[in-house]
Coordinates of C-alpha atoms and ligand atoms in Angstrom, one line a residue:
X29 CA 30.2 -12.3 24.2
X30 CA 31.4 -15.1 26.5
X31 CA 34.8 -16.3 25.4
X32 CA 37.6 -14.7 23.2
X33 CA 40.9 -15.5 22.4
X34 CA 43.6 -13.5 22.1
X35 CA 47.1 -14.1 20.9
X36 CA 50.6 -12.0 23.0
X37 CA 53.1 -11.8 20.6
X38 CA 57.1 -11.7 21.3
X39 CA 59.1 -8.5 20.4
X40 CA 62.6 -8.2 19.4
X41 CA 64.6 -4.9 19.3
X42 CA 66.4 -4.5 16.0
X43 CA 68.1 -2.2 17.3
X44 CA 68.1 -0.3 20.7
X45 CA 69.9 3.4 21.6
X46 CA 70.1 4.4 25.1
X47 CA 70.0 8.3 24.8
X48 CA 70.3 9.2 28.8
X49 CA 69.2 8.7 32.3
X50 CA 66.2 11.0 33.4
X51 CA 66.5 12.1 37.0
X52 CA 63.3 10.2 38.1
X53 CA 65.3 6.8 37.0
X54 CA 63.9 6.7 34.1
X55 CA 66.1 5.8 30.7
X56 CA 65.1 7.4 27.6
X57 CA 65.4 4.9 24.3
X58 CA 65.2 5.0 21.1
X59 CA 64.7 1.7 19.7
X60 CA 63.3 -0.2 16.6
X61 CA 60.6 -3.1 17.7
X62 CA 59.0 -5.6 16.0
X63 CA 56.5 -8.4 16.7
X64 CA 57.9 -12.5 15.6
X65 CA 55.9 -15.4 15.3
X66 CA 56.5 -16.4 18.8
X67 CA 53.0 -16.1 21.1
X68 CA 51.1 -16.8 24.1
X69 CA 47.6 -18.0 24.0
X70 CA 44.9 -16.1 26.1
X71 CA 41.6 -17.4 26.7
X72 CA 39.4 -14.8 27.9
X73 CA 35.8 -16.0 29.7
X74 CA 33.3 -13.8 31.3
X75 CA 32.4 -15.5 34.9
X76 CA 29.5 -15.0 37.6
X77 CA 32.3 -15.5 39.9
X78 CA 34.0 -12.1 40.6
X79 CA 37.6 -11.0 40.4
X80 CA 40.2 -12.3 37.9
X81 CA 41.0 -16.3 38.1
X82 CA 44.4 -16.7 35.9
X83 CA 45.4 -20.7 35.1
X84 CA 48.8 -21.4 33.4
X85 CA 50.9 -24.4 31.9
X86 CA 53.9 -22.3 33.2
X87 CA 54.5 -24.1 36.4
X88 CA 57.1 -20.8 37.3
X89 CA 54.8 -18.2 36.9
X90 CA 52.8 -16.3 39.6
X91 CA 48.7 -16.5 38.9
X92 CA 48.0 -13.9 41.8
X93 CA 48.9 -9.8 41.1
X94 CA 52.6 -10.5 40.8
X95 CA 51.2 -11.8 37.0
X96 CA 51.1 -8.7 34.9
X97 CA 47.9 -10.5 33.1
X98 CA 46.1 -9.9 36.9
X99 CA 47.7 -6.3 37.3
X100 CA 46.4 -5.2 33.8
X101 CA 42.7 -6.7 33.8
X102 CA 42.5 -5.4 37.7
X103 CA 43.3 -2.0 36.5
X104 CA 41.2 -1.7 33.4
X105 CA 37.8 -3.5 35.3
X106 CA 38.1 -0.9 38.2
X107 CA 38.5 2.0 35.7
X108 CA 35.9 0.5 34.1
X109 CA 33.6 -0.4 36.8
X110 CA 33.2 -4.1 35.9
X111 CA 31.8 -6.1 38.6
X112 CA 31.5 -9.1 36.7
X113 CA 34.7 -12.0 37.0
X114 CA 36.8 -13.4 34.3
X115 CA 38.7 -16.4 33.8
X116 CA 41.7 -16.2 31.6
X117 CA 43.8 -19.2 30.7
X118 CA 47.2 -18.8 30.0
X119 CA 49.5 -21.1 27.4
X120 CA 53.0 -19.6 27.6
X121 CA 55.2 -20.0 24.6
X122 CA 57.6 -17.1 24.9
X123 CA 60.5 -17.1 27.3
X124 CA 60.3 -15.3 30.4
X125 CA 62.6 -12.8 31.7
X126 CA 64.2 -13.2 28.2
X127 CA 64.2 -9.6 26.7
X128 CA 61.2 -10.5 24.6
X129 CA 58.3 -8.7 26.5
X130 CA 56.5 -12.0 27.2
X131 CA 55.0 -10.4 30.3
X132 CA 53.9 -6.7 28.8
X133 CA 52.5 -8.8 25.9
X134 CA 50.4 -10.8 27.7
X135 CA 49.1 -7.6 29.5
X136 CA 48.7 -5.6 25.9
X137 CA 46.7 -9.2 24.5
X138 CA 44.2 -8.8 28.4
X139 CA 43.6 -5.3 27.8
X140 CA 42.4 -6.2 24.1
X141 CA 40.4 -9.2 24.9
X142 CA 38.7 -7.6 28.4
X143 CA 38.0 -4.5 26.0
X144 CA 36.0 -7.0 23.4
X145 CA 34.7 -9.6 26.0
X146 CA 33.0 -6.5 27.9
X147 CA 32.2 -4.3 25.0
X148 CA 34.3 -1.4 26.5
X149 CA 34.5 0.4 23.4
X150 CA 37.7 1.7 24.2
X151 CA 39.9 3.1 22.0
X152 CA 44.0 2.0 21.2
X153 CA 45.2 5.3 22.4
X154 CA 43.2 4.6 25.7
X155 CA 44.3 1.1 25.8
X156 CA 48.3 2.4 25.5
X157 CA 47.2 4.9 28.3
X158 CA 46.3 2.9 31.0
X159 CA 48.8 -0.1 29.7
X160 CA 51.9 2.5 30.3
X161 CA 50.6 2.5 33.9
X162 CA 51.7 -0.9 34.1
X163 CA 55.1 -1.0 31.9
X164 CA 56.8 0.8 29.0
X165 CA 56.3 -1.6 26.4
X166 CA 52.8 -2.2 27.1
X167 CA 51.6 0.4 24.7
X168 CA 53.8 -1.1 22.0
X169 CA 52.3 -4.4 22.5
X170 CA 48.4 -3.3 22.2
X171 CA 49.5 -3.1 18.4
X172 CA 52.8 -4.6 17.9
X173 CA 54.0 -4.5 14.4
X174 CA 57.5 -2.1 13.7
X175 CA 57.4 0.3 15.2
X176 CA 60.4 3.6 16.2
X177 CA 59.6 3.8 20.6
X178 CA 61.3 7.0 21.9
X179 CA 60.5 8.4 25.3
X180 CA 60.6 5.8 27.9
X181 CA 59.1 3.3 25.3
X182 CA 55.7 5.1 25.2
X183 CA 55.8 7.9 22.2
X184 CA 55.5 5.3 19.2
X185 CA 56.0 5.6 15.0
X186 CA 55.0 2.8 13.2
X187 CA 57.3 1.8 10.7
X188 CA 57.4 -0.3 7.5
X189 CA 57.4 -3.9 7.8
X190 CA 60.7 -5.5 7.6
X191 CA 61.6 -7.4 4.3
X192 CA 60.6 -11.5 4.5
X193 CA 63.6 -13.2 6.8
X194 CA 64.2 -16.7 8.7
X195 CA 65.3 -15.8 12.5
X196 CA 66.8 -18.1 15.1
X197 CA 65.7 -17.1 18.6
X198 CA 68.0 -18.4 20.9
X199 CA 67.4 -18.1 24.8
X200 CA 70.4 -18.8 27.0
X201 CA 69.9 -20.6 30.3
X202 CA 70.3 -17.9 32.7
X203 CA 68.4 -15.3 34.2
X204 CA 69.3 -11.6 33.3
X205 CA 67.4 -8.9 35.8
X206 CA 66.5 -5.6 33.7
X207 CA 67.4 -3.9 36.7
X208 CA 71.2 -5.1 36.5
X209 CA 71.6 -4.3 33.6
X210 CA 69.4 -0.4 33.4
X211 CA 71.6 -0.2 36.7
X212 CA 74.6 -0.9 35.2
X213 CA 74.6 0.7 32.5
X214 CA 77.2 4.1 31.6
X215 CA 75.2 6.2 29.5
X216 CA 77.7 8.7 29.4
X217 CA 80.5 6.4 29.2
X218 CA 78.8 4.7 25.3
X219 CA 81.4 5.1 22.7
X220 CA 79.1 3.6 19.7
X221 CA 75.0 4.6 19.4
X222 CA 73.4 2.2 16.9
X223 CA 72.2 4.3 13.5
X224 CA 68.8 4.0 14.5
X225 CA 67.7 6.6 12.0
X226 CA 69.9 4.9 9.2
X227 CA 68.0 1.4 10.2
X228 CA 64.1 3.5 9.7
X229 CA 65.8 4.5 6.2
X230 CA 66.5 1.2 5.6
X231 CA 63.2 -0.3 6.8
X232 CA 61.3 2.0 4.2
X233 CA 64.2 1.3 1.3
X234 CA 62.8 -2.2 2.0
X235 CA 66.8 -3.4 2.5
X236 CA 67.0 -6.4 4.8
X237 CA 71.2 -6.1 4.2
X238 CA 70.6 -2.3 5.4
X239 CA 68.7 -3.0 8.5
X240 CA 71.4 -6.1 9.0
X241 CA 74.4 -3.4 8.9
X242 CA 73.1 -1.0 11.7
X243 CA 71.8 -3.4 14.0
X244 CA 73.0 -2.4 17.8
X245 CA 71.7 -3.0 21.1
X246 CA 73.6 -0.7 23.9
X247 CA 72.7 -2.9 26.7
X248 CA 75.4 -5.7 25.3
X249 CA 77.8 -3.7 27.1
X250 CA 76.6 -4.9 30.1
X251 CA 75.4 -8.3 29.5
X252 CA 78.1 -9.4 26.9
X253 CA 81.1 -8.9 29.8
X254 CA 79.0 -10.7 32.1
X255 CA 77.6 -13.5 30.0
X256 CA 80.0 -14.6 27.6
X257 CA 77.6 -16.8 26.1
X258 CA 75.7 -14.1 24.9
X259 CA 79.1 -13.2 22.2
X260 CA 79.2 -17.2 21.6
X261 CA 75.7 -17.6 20.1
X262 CA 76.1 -14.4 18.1
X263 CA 79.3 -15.5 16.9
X264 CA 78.0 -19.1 16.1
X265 CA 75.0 -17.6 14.2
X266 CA 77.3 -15.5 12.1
X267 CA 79.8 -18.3 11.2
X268 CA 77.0 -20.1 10.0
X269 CA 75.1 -17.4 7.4
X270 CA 73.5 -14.9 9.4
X271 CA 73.6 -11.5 8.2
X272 CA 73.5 -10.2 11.6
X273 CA 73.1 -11.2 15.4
X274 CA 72.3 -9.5 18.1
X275 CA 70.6 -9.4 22.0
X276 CA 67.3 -8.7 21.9
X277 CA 66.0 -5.9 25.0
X278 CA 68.1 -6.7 28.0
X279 CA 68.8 -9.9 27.3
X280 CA 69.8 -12.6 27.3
X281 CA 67.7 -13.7 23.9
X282 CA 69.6 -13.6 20.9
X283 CA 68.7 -13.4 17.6
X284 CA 70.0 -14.2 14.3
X285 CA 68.8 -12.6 10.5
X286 CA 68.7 -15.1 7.8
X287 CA 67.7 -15.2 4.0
X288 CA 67.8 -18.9 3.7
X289 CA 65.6 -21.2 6.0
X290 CA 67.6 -24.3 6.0
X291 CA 70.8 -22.4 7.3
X292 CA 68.4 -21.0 10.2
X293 CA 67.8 -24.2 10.8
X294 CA 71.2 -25.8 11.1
X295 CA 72.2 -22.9 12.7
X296 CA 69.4 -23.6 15.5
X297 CA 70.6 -27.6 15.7
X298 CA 74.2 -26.0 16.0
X299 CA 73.2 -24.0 19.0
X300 CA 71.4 -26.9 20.7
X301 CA 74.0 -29.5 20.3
X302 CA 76.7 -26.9 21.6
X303 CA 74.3 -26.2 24.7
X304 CA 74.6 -22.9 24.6
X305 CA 70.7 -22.4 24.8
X306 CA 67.8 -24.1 26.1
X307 CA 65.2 -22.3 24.1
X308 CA 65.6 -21.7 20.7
X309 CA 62.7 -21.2 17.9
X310 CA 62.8 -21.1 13.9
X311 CA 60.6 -18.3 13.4
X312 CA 60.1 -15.3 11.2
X313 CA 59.1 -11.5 11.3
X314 CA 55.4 -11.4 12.4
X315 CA 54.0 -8.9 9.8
X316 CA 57.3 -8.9 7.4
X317 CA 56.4 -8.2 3.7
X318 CA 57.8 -10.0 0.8
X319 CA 60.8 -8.2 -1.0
Ligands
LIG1 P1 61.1 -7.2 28.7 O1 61.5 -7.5 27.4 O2 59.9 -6.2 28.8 O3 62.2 -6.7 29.6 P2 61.2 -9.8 29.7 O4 61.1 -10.7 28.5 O5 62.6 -9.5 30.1 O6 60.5 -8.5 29.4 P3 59.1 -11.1 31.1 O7 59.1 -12.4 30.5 O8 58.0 -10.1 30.7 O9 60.5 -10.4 31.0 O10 59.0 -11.3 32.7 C1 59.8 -10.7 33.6 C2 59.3 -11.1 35.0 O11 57.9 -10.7 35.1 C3 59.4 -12.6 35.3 O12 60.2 -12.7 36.4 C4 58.0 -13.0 35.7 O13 57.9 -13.8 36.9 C5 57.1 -11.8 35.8 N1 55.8 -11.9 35.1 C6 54.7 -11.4 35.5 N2 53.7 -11.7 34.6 C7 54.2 -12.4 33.6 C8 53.7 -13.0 32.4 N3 52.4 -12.9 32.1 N4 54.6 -13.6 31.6 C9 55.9 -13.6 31.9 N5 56.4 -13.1 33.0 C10 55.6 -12.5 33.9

């Protein structure tokens, strides 16, 4: 094989429990995630030329190791003991530094398509084992889907697929570090934990209006005093049908549940003529089930 494609999707956390702070830094979560049909393209080609050559349309991100696409393939062809190059070409859809795991995605979707363009044989578990290396949500991302993450992300139940829904994906125009927020974060000080075991009942009951209810994100107590916009898109998409709103990972992506498409869409017009987000997609659940 020469050439493969592979496509990085975008995760959301339906809902995401912080349960404390390990001693090596480490938080352990517990955390519903689930693919939409927001991607990346990845263009995987075998070359003469050795190392890894990443090209982007992203004009902000690295192409050298600082590009988790570099780290990953650099790790898996030394492990492997590939000697031959590869190009990979890069069409980013999914905002960055948005809570969406755009980066670990990409990653997961190089792993996959270096394990098929080399005929590596490797297994997922294997894949998820030397993706964790490289980030917590890596091993999520090799198979995306719904999916319970306990641990620090990497101990994963797949769950069943969310009902059909519309969902607005709003990104706010500022940059949120993970670090601030992890850093600022009072685990011991959290008055409300999310029902994250109510919203896996709810996921097998098939009840989008029961996964709606117990939607929670404990990070919004950091982000939401800092960036009142965050509230103000949740707020909007509310007022204007959505079941439910909430941040997506550590922010500052929001995103709204909705059973009828054209209120997702006015909802997503509302948001842009307000300004209160640059990016924002119509999009749905990526392997959601019709109810
Ligand atoms: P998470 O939900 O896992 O916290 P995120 O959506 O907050 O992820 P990313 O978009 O993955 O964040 O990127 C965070 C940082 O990683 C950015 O500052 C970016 O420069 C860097 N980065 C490295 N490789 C990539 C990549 N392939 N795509 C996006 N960002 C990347």
């Amino acid at each position: 094989m020469q050439q493969i494609r592979e496509r990085a999707y975008a995760k959301i956390n339906i809902g995401l429990d912080v349960l404390r702070r390990r001693p090596d830094g480490y938080h352990e979560v517990k955390m519903i995630m689930q693919t939409v049909d927001i991607y990346d393209d990845l263009i995987l080609e075998r070359t003469s030329e050795p190392g890894i050559h990443l090209q982007t349309d992203h004009e902000e991100l690295p192409t050298n190791t600082d590009n988790l696409i570099c780290r990953a393939a650099a790790l898996m062809m030394e492990e492997k003991g590939i000697r031959e190059g590869v190009k990979v070409i890069l069409t980013k859809r999914i905002p960055i530094a948005a809570g969406m795991a755009g980066g670990s995605s990409d990653a997961a979707a190089a792993l996959r398509g270096l394990n098929a363009l080399f005929d590596m044989g490797c297994s997922v578990e294997e894949l998820q084992r030397l993706g964790v290396k490289l980030g917590a949500d890596i091993p999520y991302c090799i198979v995306g889907g719904t999916m319970l993450s306990e641990g620090i992300g990497e101990i994963l139940t797949p769950l069943p697929a969310p009902p059909d829904a519309h969902l607005v994906v709003a990104k706010p125009d500022i940059n949120v570090s993970t670090a601030f927020v992890y850093g600022n974060l009072h685990v011991e000080r959290l008055q409300d934990h999310p029902d994250i075991e109510g919203m896996a009942q709810a996921l097998s009951e098939g009840s989008l209006q029961g996964i709606c209810d117990r939607m929670g994100n404990v990070l919004e107590t950091v982000t939401v005093p800092a960036y009142p916009v965050i509230e103000n898109i949740k707020d909007l998409m509310r007022e204007m049908g959505a079941h439910n709103a909430l941040m997506s990972g550590s922010g500052p992506t929001v995103f709204g549940i909705f059973t009828d498409k054209k209120q997702a869409e006015l909802t997503a017009e509302a948001i842009e003529k307000q300004g209160l987000a640059g990016q924002i997609f119509v999009t749905n659940f990526h392997n959601a089930k019709s109810n």
